[in-house]
Coordinates of C-alpha atoms and ligand atoms in Angstrom, one line a residue:
M198 CA 12.0 -45.0 26.5
L199 CA 11.7 -42.6 30.5
R200 CA 14.4 -40.9 30.7
P201 CA 17.5 -42.2 33.9
Q202 CA 16.7 -41.0 37.9
D203 CA 17.8 -41.7 40.4
G204 CA 15.1 -42.9 43.5
P205 CA 15.1 -45.4 46.3
T206 CA 15.0 -48.4 43.8
R207 CA 17.4 -46.5 40.8
E208 CA 20.9 -44.7 40.6
R209 CA 22.5 -43.0 37.6
R210 CA 25.6 -42.6 36.6
S211 CA 26.9 -39.3 34.4
L212 CA 29.8 -40.1 32.1
G213 CA 30.6 -36.5 31.0
G214 CA 33.5 -35.2 31.3
L215 CA 37.0 -35.9 28.9
W216 CA 36.3 -38.7 26.3
R217 CA 38.9 -39.5 24.3
L218 CA 38.6 -39.0 20.7
R219 CA 40.5 -40.3 17.0
L220 CA 39.1 -38.8 14.1
D221 CA 39.0 -42.2 11.0
P222 CA 38.7 -39.7 8.2
E223 CA 41.0 -43.1 6.0
G224 CA 37.2 -44.8 7.1
V225 CA 39.3 -48.0 8.5
G226 CA 38.3 -47.8 12.9
R227 CA 36.0 -50.5 11.9
T228 CA 37.9 -52.9 10.2
E229 CA 40.7 -52.1 12.1
G230 CA 39.1 -52.9 15.5
W231 CA 39.1 -49.6 17.6
W232 CA 36.4 -50.4 20.6
R233 CA 39.2 -53.2 21.3
S234 CA 42.0 -51.2 23.0
P235 CA 42.5 -47.9 23.8
L236 CA 42.4 -44.9 21.3
A237 CA 45.5 -44.4 19.8
A238 CA 47.0 -40.9 18.5
A239 CA 43.4 -40.0 20.4
V240 CA 42.9 -35.7 22.2
D241 CA 40.9 -35.2 24.9
I242 CA 37.2 -34.5 23.8
P243 CA 35.0 -32.5 26.6
V244 CA 31.4 -34.4 26.3
P245 CA 28.8 -32.9 25.5
A246 CA 30.1 -31.2 22.6
S247 CA 29.9 -31.1 19.2
Y248 CA 33.9 -31.5 18.9
N249 CA 34.4 -29.2 15.3
D250 CA 35.3 -26.3 16.8
I251 CA 37.6 -27.3 20.3
F252 CA 41.2 -27.6 18.1
P253 CA 42.2 -24.2 15.9
D254 CA 42.2 -27.3 13.2
V255 CA 40.3 -26.6 9.8
T256 CA 41.1 -30.9 9.4
V257 CA 39.0 -30.9 12.6
R258 CA 36.2 -28.1 11.5
D259 CA 35.3 -29.8 8.2
H260 CA 35.8 -33.7 9.3
V261 CA 33.4 -35.9 6.8
G262 CA 32.8 -39.8 8.6
D263 CA 33.5 -41.6 11.8
A264 CA 34.6 -39.8 14.8
W265 CA 35.5 -42.1 17.8
Y266 CA 34.9 -41.8 21.4
Q267 CA 36.0 -43.3 24.3
T268 CA 36.2 -44.1 28.1
S269 CA 36.8 -45.9 30.9
M270 CA 34.6 -45.9 34.0
W271 CA 34.3 -47.6 37.0
V272 CA 31.3 -49.5 37.8
P273 CA 30.0 -49.9 41.6
A274 CA 30.5 -53.5 42.8
R275 CA 27.7 -53.4 44.7
W276 CA 25.2 -52.8 41.0
A277 CA 26.3 -56.5 40.5
G278 CA 22.9 -57.8 40.1
E279 CA 20.6 -54.3 39.0
R280 CA 19.9 -54.6 35.1
I281 CA 22.5 -51.3 34.2
V282 CA 21.4 -49.4 31.3
L283 CA 23.7 -47.7 28.7
R284 CA 22.0 -44.0 27.5
F285 CA 23.6 -42.4 25.1
D286 CA 20.9 -38.2 25.4
A287 CA 22.5 -38.1 22.0
A288 CA 24.5 -38.5 18.9
T289 CA 24.7 -36.6 15.8
H290 CA 24.1 -37.8 13.2
R291 CA 24.7 -42.1 13.8
A292 CA 26.6 -44.4 16.2
T293 CA 27.2 -47.3 16.8
V294 CA 28.4 -48.0 20.4
W295 CA 30.6 -51.1 22.2
V296 CA 31.1 -51.9 25.8
N297 CA 34.3 -53.3 26.1
D298 CA 34.8 -56.0 23.4
T299 CA 30.8 -56.1 22.3
E300 CA 28.8 -54.0 19.8
V301 CA 25.7 -53.1 22.0
A302 CA 23.6 -50.1 20.5
A303 CA 23.5 -48.2 16.8
H304 CA 21.0 -45.6 16.3
E305 CA 20.2 -43.1 13.0
G306 CA 19.1 -39.9 13.6
G307 CA 21.5 -37.3 15.2
Y308 CA 19.1 -36.1 18.2
T309 CA 16.7 -38.8 20.3
P310 CA 18.4 -41.1 22.5
F311 CA 19.6 -44.6 22.4
E312 CA 20.2 -47.2 25.0
A313 CA 21.2 -50.5 25.6
D314 CA 20.3 -53.5 28.9
V315 CA 24.5 -54.1 28.9
T316 CA 23.9 -55.9 32.2
A317 CA 25.5 -58.9 30.5
H318 CA 28.2 -57.3 29.1
L319 CA 29.3 -54.7 32.2
R320 CA 31.8 -56.0 35.2
P321 CA 30.7 -54.5 38.9
G322 CA 33.7 -53.9 40.0
A323 CA 36.0 -53.4 37.4
E324 CA 36.8 -51.1 35.0
N325 CA 35.0 -50.8 31.6
R326 CA 35.9 -49.0 29.0
V327 CA 32.8 -47.3 26.6
T328 CA 33.5 -47.1 22.8
A329 CA 30.8 -45.0 20.6
V330 CA 32.0 -44.0 16.2
V331 CA 30.1 -41.5 15.9
N332 CA 28.8 -40.5 12.1
N333 CA 28.2 -37.1 10.8
E334 CA 27.6 -37.9 6.6
L335 CA 24.2 -36.4 5.4
T336 CA 23.0 -38.4 1.9
W337 CA 19.6 -39.2 0.6
G338 CA 18.8 -41.7 3.0
S339 CA 19.5 -39.3 6.0
I340 CA 17.2 -36.5 8.4
P341 CA 18.4 -34.0 7.9
P342 CA 19.5 -35.2 3.9
G343 CA 23.2 -34.7 2.6
R344 CA 24.7 -34.7 0.4
V345 CA 28.8 -37.2 -0.2
E346 CA 31.1 -35.2 -2.3
E347 CA 35.0 -35.6 -3.1
R348 CA 37.0 -33.0 -4.3
P349 CA 39.5 -33.0 -6.7
D350 CA 42.4 -34.3 -4.5
G351 CA 40.3 -37.2 -3.2
R352 CA 39.5 -35.0 0.1
R353 CA 36.0 -35.8 1.1
A354 CA 33.6 -32.1 1.2
Q355 CA 29.7 -33.0 3.3
R356 CA 26.8 -31.1 0.8
Y357 CA 23.6 -30.4 2.0
F358 CA 20.0 -27.9 2.1
H359 CA 20.2 -26.2 5.0
D360 CA 21.2 -23.1 6.7
F361 CA 23.2 -24.4 10.3
F362 CA 26.5 -25.8 10.6
N363 CA 26.5 -29.3 10.4
Y364 CA 27.8 -30.3 14.1
A365 CA 28.6 -33.4 15.2
G366 CA 29.8 -35.8 18.3
L367 CA 28.2 -36.1 22.0
H368 CA 26.3 -33.0 22.2
R369 CA 24.3 -34.2 25.0
P370 CA 24.7 -36.4 28.6
V371 CA 25.2 -40.1 28.4
W372 CA 24.6 -42.4 31.5
L373 CA 24.6 -45.1 33.0
Y374 CA 22.0 -46.0 35.1
T375 CA 20.3 -49.0 36.9
T376 CA 16.9 -50.4 36.9
P377 CA 15.5 -53.3 38.6
R378 CA 15.3 -56.3 36.5
T379 CA 11.9 -56.6 36.4
H380 CA 11.3 -52.4 35.8
I381 CA 8.9 -49.9 35.1
S382 CA 9.1 -49.2 31.0
D383 CA 7.2 -46.3 29.6
I384 CA 4.8 -44.0 31.7
T385 CA 2.1 -41.5 28.9
V386 CA 0.3 -39.9 30.4
V387 CA -3.0 -37.9 29.1
T388 CA -4.8 -34.8 31.3
S389 CA -8.1 -33.4 30.0
F390 CA -10.6 -32.0 32.0
E391 CA -14.0 -31.7 33.1
G392 CA -15.1 -28.5 34.5
M393 CA -12.8 -27.6 37.6
T394 CA -11.4 -31.5 37.8
G395 CA -8.6 -32.2 36.1
V396 CA -7.9 -35.9 33.5
V397 CA -4.8 -37.3 34.1
G398 CA -5.2 -40.9 32.2
Y399 CA -2.5 -43.2 32.5
R400 CA -0.6 -46.1 31.2
V401 CA 2.3 -47.8 33.0
D402 CA 4.2 -50.1 31.6
C403 CA 7.0 -52.9 32.5
S404 CA 8.9 -55.6 32.0
G405 CA 8.6 -59.1 33.0
E406 CA 6.0 -60.3 35.1
A407 CA 2.4 -58.8 35.4
N408 CA 3.1 -56.6 39.0
S409 CA 0.9 -53.8 40.6
V410 CA 1.4 -51.0 39.8
H411 CA -0.1 -48.2 42.7
V412 CA 0.2 -44.9 40.8
S413 CA 0.4 -41.4 43.1
L414 CA -0.6 -37.5 42.0
R415 CA 0.8 -34.4 44.3
D416 CA 0.7 -31.8 44.0
A417 CA 3.8 -29.3 43.8
S418 CA 3.8 -29.1 48.0
G419 CA 3.6 -33.1 48.3
T420 CA 0.4 -33.4 49.2
E421 CA -1.6 -36.4 47.4
V422 CA -4.2 -35.9 45.7
A423 CA -5.6 -38.5 43.8
A424 CA -4.1 -42.3 43.8
A425 CA -4.7 -45.5 42.0
I426 CA -4.6 -48.6 41.3
G427 CA -3.6 -50.3 38.2
A428 CA -1.7 -50.0 35.5
V429 CA -3.6 -47.9 33.1
G430 CA -6.3 -46.1 34.7
T431 CA -7.7 -41.9 35.0
L432 CA -6.8 -39.8 38.3
R433 CA -9.6 -37.0 38.8
V434 CA -8.1 -33.8 40.6
P435 CA -11.4 -31.9 41.9
D436 CA -9.6 -28.3 42.1
V437 CA -6.9 -28.6 39.0
H438 CA -4.3 -25.9 38.9
P439 CA -3.5 -26.1 35.8
W440 CA -0.4 -25.6 33.5
A441 CA -0.7 -23.4 31.4
P442 CA 1.6 -20.5 29.6
G443 CA 3.5 -18.6 31.9
D444 CA 2.9 -20.7 34.7
G445 CA 4.4 -23.7 34.4
Y446 CA 2.3 -25.6 37.2
L447 CA 3.7 -28.8 38.2
Y448 CA 2.3 -32.3 39.6
E449 CA 4.0 -35.2 39.8
L450 CA 3.3 -39.2 39.4
E451 CA 4.5 -41.3 41.4
A452 CA 4.0 -45.0 39.1
T453 CA 5.1 -47.6 42.1
L454 CA 5.6 -52.2 40.6
S455 CA 5.3 -54.2 43.9
D456 CA 5.3 -58.0 44.8
T457 CA 2.8 -60.0 45.0
S458 CA 3.2 -59.7 48.9
G459 CA 3.2 -56.2 48.2
Y460 CA 7.0 -55.7 47.6
V461 CA 8.2 -52.2 46.0
I462 CA 10.6 -53.5 43.0
D463 CA 10.2 -50.0 40.8
G464 CA 9.5 -46.8 41.3
Y465 CA 9.6 -43.6 39.2
R466 CA 8.9 -40.6 39.1
Q467 CA 6.6 -39.1 36.3
P468 CA 5.8 -35.1 36.6
V469 CA 2.5 -34.3 34.7
G470 CA 0.9 -31.1 33.8
V471 CA -2.9 -30.6 33.3
R472 CA -4.0 -29.0 30.2
T473 CA -5.3 -29.4 26.7
V474 CA -4.5 -28.2 23.2
E475 CA -7.5 -28.5 20.2
V476 CA -7.9 -26.2 17.2
R477 CA -10.7 -25.2 16.7
G478 CA -11.7 -23.0 12.7
K479 CA -9.0 -20.6 13.5
Q480 CA -7.8 -20.4 16.9
F481 CA -5.6 -22.5 19.0
L482 CA -6.4 -22.9 22.3
I483 CA -4.9 -24.0 25.4
N484 CA -7.1 -24.9 28.1
G485 CA -10.4 -23.4 25.7
T486 CA -8.4 -20.7 26.1
P487 CA -6.8 -19.0 22.5
F488 CA -2.9 -18.4 22.5
Y489 CA -0.7 -15.8 20.5
F490 CA 3.0 -17.5 20.1
K491 CA 5.0 -14.9 20.4
G492 CA 8.9 -16.1 20.5
F493 CA 11.7 -17.2 18.7
G494 CA 13.0 -19.7 16.5
K495 CA 15.6 -21.1 17.8
H496 CA 18.6 -22.9 17.6
E497 CA 21.2 -25.3 19.8
D498 CA 24.3 -23.3 19.1
A499 CA 27.0 -21.5 20.2
A500 CA 30.6 -20.8 19.8
V501 CA 33.0 -23.3 21.2
R502 CA 30.5 -26.3 22.0
G503 CA 28.5 -26.1 18.8
R504 CA 25.5 -27.8 19.3
G505 CA 27.0 -29.5 22.6
H506 CA 23.8 -28.9 26.0
D507 CA 25.2 -26.7 28.4
D508 CA 23.0 -25.6 31.7
V509 CA 24.6 -22.4 32.3
L510 CA 23.3 -20.8 28.4
M511 CA 20.3 -23.0 28.3
V512 CA 19.1 -20.6 31.2
H513 CA 20.3 -17.7 29.8
D514 CA 18.6 -18.1 27.1
F515 CA 14.7 -18.9 28.7
A516 CA 16.1 -15.5 30.9
L517 CA 16.4 -13.5 28.3
M518 CA 13.1 -14.6 26.3
E519 CA 11.7 -13.8 28.9
W520 CA 12.7 -10.6 29.4
T521 CA 11.6 -10.0 25.6
G522 CA 8.4 -10.8 27.0
A523 CA 8.2 -14.4 24.6
N524 CA 5.9 -16.3 25.3
S525 CA 6.6 -20.0 23.6
F526 CA 10.2 -21.2 21.5
R527 CA 9.8 -23.3 18.1
T528 CA 13.1 -26.6 18.3
S529 CA 14.0 -25.3 14.9
H530 CA 15.1 -27.7 13.0
Y531 CA 15.8 -30.4 15.5
P532 CA 14.4 -32.4 19.0
Y533 CA 16.2 -30.1 21.7
A534 CA 18.1 -31.9 25.3
E535 CA 14.8 -33.1 27.2
E536 CA 16.9 -30.1 30.0
V537 CA 15.6 -27.2 27.7
L538 CA 11.8 -29.7 27.8
D539 CA 12.4 -29.7 31.9
Y540 CA 13.0 -25.7 31.9
A541 CA 10.2 -24.8 29.6
D542 CA 7.6 -27.5 31.8
R543 CA 9.0 -26.0 34.5
H544 CA 8.3 -22.5 33.3
G545 CA 5.0 -22.0 31.4
V546 CA 6.9 -21.6 28.0
V547 CA 5.3 -23.0 25.3
V548 CA 7.3 -25.4 22.9
I549 CA 6.7 -26.2 19.0
D550 CA 8.7 -29.2 19.0
E551 CA 10.8 -30.2 15.5
T552 CA 11.4 -32.9 13.8
A553 CA 15.0 -32.9 11.9
A554 CA 13.6 -33.1 8.9
V555 CA 14.8 -29.5 7.3
G556 CA 16.2 -29.4 4.1
L557 CA 14.0 -31.4 1.7
N558 CA 14.0 -29.0 -0.8
L559 CA 16.3 -28.9 -3.4
N560 CA 15.0 -25.6 -4.2
I561 CA 16.1 -24.3 -1.7
A562 CA 19.0 -24.0 0.5
G563 CA 19.2 -22.1 3.5
G564 CA 15.5 -20.0 3.3
V565 CA 17.5 -18.8 -0.1
F566 CA 15.7 -19.6 -3.8
K567 CA 17.6 -21.2 -6.7
S568 CA 17.8 -19.5 -9.4
G569 CA 16.7 -21.3 -13.1
K570 CA 14.9 -24.1 -13.8
Q571 CA 13.0 -26.1 -10.4
V572 CA 14.3 -29.7 -9.9
S573 CA 13.1 -32.6 -8.7
T574 CA 13.0 -33.0 -4.7
F575 CA 10.8 -36.2 -4.6
S576 CA 12.8 -38.6 -6.9
Q577 CA 14.5 -42.2 -6.7
H578 CA 17.5 -40.6 -6.9
T579 CA 17.5 -37.9 -4.4
I580 CA 14.6 -38.0 -1.3
G581 CA 12.9 -41.1 -2.0
E582 CA 11.5 -44.5 0.2
T583 CA 14.3 -44.7 2.2
A584 CA 14.7 -40.9 3.6
Q585 CA 10.3 -41.3 4.2
R586 CA 11.3 -44.7 6.3
T587 CA 13.9 -42.6 8.2
H588 CA 11.8 -39.8 9.1
L589 CA 9.0 -41.9 10.0
Q590 CA 11.0 -43.4 12.6
A591 CA 12.6 -40.2 13.5
I592 CA 9.0 -39.2 14.2
R593 CA 8.1 -42.2 16.7
E594 CA 11.1 -41.3 18.4
L595 CA 9.9 -37.8 19.1
V596 CA 6.8 -38.9 19.9
A597 CA 7.6 -41.0 22.2
R598 CA 10.3 -39.1 23.9
D599 CA 8.3 -35.9 24.0
K600 CA 4.5 -36.9 24.7
N601 CA 4.7 -36.3 28.7
H602 CA 6.0 -32.0 28.4
P603 CA 3.3 -30.0 29.1
S604 CA 5.9 -27.0 27.0
V605 CA 4.7 -29.5 23.8
V606 CA 1.7 -28.3 22.2
L607 CA 2.3 -28.8 18.6
W608 CA 4.7 -31.0 16.3
S609 CA 5.8 -29.8 13.5
I610 CA 7.2 -32.8 11.1
A611 CA 9.5 -30.6 8.7
N612 CA 11.1 -27.6 8.1
E613 CA 10.5 -26.1 4.2
P614 CA 10.0 -28.6 2.5
D615 CA 9.2 -29.8 -0.9
N616 CA 5.4 -29.5 -0.8
V617 CA 4.7 -28.5 -4.2
Q618 CA 5.5 -31.0 -5.9
P619 CA 3.0 -33.4 -6.6
E620 CA 5.1 -36.9 -4.5
A621 CA 5.1 -34.7 -1.8
R622 CA 1.6 -35.3 -1.2
D623 CA 2.8 -39.3 -1.5
Y624 CA 5.7 -38.5 0.5
F625 CA 4.2 -36.2 3.8
A626 CA 0.6 -38.3 3.5
P627 CA 1.4 -41.0 6.0
L628 CA 3.5 -38.7 8.1
A629 CA 1.4 -37.1 9.4
A630 CA -0.8 -39.7 9.2
E631 CA 1.7 -41.5 11.4
A632 CA 1.7 -38.2 14.2
R633 CA -1.1 -38.6 14.4
R634 CA -1.7 -41.8 15.5
L635 CA 0.5 -42.0 17.6
D636 CA -0.5 -38.5 19.6
S637 CA -4.2 -37.9 19.1
T638 CA -3.9 -35.4 22.2
R639 CA -1.7 -32.3 19.7
P640 CA -2.0 -31.1 16.4
V641 CA 0.6 -31.7 13.5
A642 CA 1.6 -29.8 11.5
Y643 CA 5.1 -29.4 9.1
V644 CA 6.4 -25.3 8.5
N645 CA 5.8 -23.7 4.6
A646 CA 8.1 -22.0 2.3
L647 CA 7.0 -19.3 0.2
M648 CA 7.0 -22.1 -3.2
G649 CA 3.6 -21.1 -4.4
S650 CA 0.5 -19.4 -3.7
P651 CA -1.5 -21.4 -1.2
D652 CA -3.5 -23.5 -4.3
Q653 CA -1.0 -24.5 -5.2
C654 CA 1.0 -26.3 -1.5
A655 CA -0.5 -30.2 -2.6
V656 CA -0.1 -30.6 1.3
T657 CA -1.2 -28.2 4.1
D658 CA -4.8 -30.4 4.2
L659 CA -3.1 -32.7 5.8
F660 CA -1.7 -30.5 8.9
D661 CA -3.5 -28.4 11.6
V662 CA -1.7 -25.7 11.0
V663 CA -0.4 -23.5 8.6
L664 CA 2.6 -22.6 9.4
L665 CA 4.7 -20.1 7.6
N666 CA 7.8 -18.6 7.0
R667 CA 8.2 -15.7 5.0
Y668 CA 11.2 -13.3 4.3
Y669 CA 9.6 -9.7 1.8
G670 CA 11.6 -7.3 2.7
W671 CA 14.2 -9.9 3.3
Y672 CA 15.0 -12.1 0.6
F673 CA 12.4 -10.8 -1.8
G674 CA 12.2 -7.5 -2.4
P675 CA 15.2 -6.3 -0.1
D676 CA 14.7 -2.6 -0.4
D677 CA 11.6 -2.1 -0.3
L678 CA 9.7 -2.3 3.3
A679 CA 7.2 -0.9 1.7
A680 CA 5.9 -3.6 -0.8
A681 CA 7.0 -6.1 2.1
E682 CA 4.2 -4.8 3.9
T683 CA 1.2 -5.1 1.0
E684 CA 2.8 -8.1 -0.3
L685 CA 2.6 -10.5 3.2
E686 CA -0.9 -9.6 3.8
A687 CA -1.8 -10.4 0.6
E688 CA -0.4 -13.9 0.6
L689 CA -2.2 -14.1 4.4
R690 CA -5.4 -13.7 3.6
Q691 CA -5.0 -15.9 0.7
W692 CA -3.9 -18.6 3.3
V693 CA -7.0 -17.2 5.5
E694 CA -9.5 -17.8 2.4
Q695 CA -8.3 -21.4 1.3
Y696 CA -8.2 -23.2 4.6
D697 CA -10.2 -23.1 7.2
K698 CA -7.1 -23.0 9.5
P699 CA -4.7 -20.9 12.4
I700 CA -1.8 -19.7 10.9
V701 CA 1.6 -19.1 13.8
I702 CA 4.8 -17.1 11.3
T703 CA 7.4 -18.8 12.2
E704 CA 10.0 -16.8 10.6
Y705 CA 10.3 -13.4 9.9
G706 CA 13.4 -11.6 9.7
A707 CA 16.5 -9.8 9.0
D708 CA 20.6 -10.2 8.8
T709 CA 21.6 -7.3 10.5
Y710 CA 25.7 -6.4 11.4
P711 CA 25.0 -5.5 15.0
G712 CA 26.6 -1.7 15.2
L713 CA 25.9 -0.7 12.3
R714 CA 22.9 2.0 12.5
S715 CA 21.9 4.2 9.3
A716 CA 19.4 6.8 9.6
V717 CA 17.7 5.3 6.7
P718 CA 17.2 1.9 7.3
S719 CA 18.7 -0.4 5.1
P720 CA 19.5 -3.9 4.6
W721 CA 21.7 -5.2 7.4
T722 CA 22.1 -2.6 10.3
E723 CA 19.7 -2.7 12.7
E724 CA 17.2 -0.6 11.6
Y725 CA 15.7 -2.4 9.4
Q726 CA 16.2 -5.2 11.1
T727 CA 13.1 -3.3 13.5
E728 CA 11.2 -1.8 10.7
L729 CA 11.2 -5.3 9.2
L730 CA 9.9 -6.3 11.9
E731 CA 7.5 -4.0 12.1
V732 CA 6.0 -4.0 9.1
Y733 CA 5.3 -7.2 9.7
H734 CA 3.4 -7.1 12.8
R735 CA 1.1 -4.5 11.6
V736 CA -0.2 -6.8 9.1
F737 CA 0.0 -9.9 12.0
D738 CA -2.4 -7.2 13.7
R739 CA -4.8 -6.7 11.0
I740 CA -5.8 -10.4 10.5
D741 CA -7.1 -12.9 13.4
A742 CA -6.3 -16.0 11.7
V743 CA -2.9 -15.1 12.8
V744 CA -2.4 -16.5 16.3
G745 CA 1.8 -16.4 16.7
E746 CA 4.7 -14.8 15.2
Q747 CA 8.1 -16.1 16.2
V748 CA 10.9 -14.3 15.0
W749 CA 14.1 -16.3 13.0
H750 CA 16.1 -15.9 14.6
F751 CA 16.9 -15.6 18.6
A752 CA 20.4 -15.3 18.5
D753 CA 22.9 -16.0 15.2
F754 CA 24.3 -19.0 14.9
A755 CA 26.7 -20.5 12.7
T756 CA 26.5 -22.1 8.6
A757 CA 28.3 -23.4 6.1
P758 CA 30.3 -21.2 4.9
G759 CA 29.0 -19.0 2.3
V760 CA 28.7 -15.8 0.4
F761 CA 25.9 -15.5 1.7
R762 CA 26.3 -15.9 5.4
V763 CA 28.8 -13.6 7.5
D764 CA 30.6 -15.6 9.5
G765 CA 26.5 -17.2 9.9
N766 CA 23.5 -16.4 9.4
K767 CA 23.0 -12.8 11.9
K768 CA 19.6 -13.1 11.9
G769 CA 19.2 -12.8 16.2
V770 CA 17.8 -10.9 18.1
F771 CA 20.7 -11.3 19.9
T772 CA 24.2 -11.6 18.7
R773 CA 25.7 -15.0 19.2
E774 CA 27.2 -14.2 22.8
R775 CA 23.5 -13.0 23.8
R776 CA 24.2 -9.8 23.5
P777 CA 20.4 -7.7 21.9
K778 CA 20.2 -5.1 19.1
S779 CA 18.0 -2.8 19.0
A780 CA 15.8 -5.3 17.8
A781 CA 15.3 -7.3 21.7
F782 CA 13.8 -3.6 22.4
S783 CA 11.4 -3.7 19.8
L784 CA 10.6 -7.2 20.7
R785 CA 10.0 -5.8 24.4
T786 CA 7.9 -2.9 24.0
R787 CA 5.6 -4.8 21.7
W788 CA 5.1 -8.3 23.5
R789 CA 6.2 -7.0 27.3
K790 CA 2.4 -4.5 26.2
A791 CA 0.3 -8.0 24.9
D792 CA 0.3 -9.0 28.0
Ligands
GCB807 C1 15.1 -20.6 6.0 C2 14.9 -21.8 7.0 C3 16.2 -21.1 7.6 C4 17.0 -20.1 8.0 C5 16.8 -19.2 7.0 C6 17.6 -18.0 6.6 O1 13.9 -20.0 6.1 O2 13.8 -22.2 7.4 O3 16.4 -22.7 8.4 O4 17.9 -20.4 9.5 O5 15.5 -19.0 6.0 O6 17.4 -16.8 7.5 O7 17.7 -17.7 5.8

């Protein structure tokens, strides 16, 4: 699915701004047909944003169920005759959409886009109404999973197994855009090298009659460096300028669709970074050179706007990451806004791209292991075939959306699932196979939580890279960093022995209350966080198979309330307001020195 774009044959209009919102705790809007008229008893709501923290109202923050969004807009008369598409970049976790009185789209999954051809339902030259009912319920069949419970007084409460607040709403831009009726519907690029020559394999998919496709590749100065005719082909760029970590060099592929008389019907511009990714033995190679990941696990999270995309915060976060010397991050624990990946492409930042499959583990709740009897994660009554189908679809939509981003070097198809229960293999084998079928150019991985020793893992051999989240010195032995160092090293050496694969530590860290200081490092102090990270770094530096370190977390973030969390998760090396804790300076020293 191509993103909306302005150009000679296309026009787009953002539907961002203030919409109307009405929560529907009773769940009556669908039967009463709330889309048929202006929403009664509605309030203004900014789009994009989560709705949860906008109002000082616990019933809004903790709402479970349908939230009705509505806006109206004028559609230019000149759009008559064009194909008009309505696109939501994300609606968390699912939505049904009406244009005027007609249902036009329904989508499951909170972090990937969906769209509908609404040409037949809109009136150009008139005001039109768009209504979206956005539902935030997590169930055994959703990704991520969860369970809705009823409290004794009849109110419903959402329970979930992941450690971040269940923000909901229209988190990303909404677009109305045009394309010609016969149009370019998708573009795929795959890049490689032949010596100093860049090789760009491309495929242009078009709707409608077979027409002629022309592609032109221009360098960053706008000079054409290669061209070809045909919907599928290969372009060669002598003396190519590769895309590389720290050097986000992009070419632009312009695809043009013409009719038999040469009249241009449609055009689309696709940025292209020429680079390769390969796992060889215990190395992770970008452009044939060993790459070491330095960076963070992140969240799309900020005060007030929740998970709503915000360019101000995005640019600031990238600037802070650069300040620390980070070269990469993981989109923990869901696909991020496409704007973020574009930014990473342009700035040479490396991305591990993750699905929203987090919390597939009934023995852990947000990093914290439950004590007592192990329960069965995968079963007919919990995570089973329905979740697996949703998960497969989430992988398909992620790859379809992000396949052309050079910054994306690795797919992470789940965070900390149950990987020990034998059923885990039946669950994950088809998912890993599907990810590989969809994209043979990038490695595939899942993120492992400490559930057992490496030989007890039922799934690691299905994947290319070992991604480990480890909390020695925090959840395990929070008062003994010397023991943490020994245990971490012993465990990592077991992984090295057992698997011929590179290892990236995708989480390690400690909750830290900013401003809490201590001469003797003790949990929650800034000194403890700094020292814990240094302990881990000493171990990483002793083990060649460790090809990356991503600290948990970039910044403090909101979670569900609970006794393990003080106003959210405090493992950020920046506060939620993005002020550095001491650890940020020590990371900066380490990561900048390594350049
Ligand atoms: C984890 C999870 C992450 C949590 C983190 C923690 O293992 O992957 O989502 O936030 O631990 O801080 O407990």
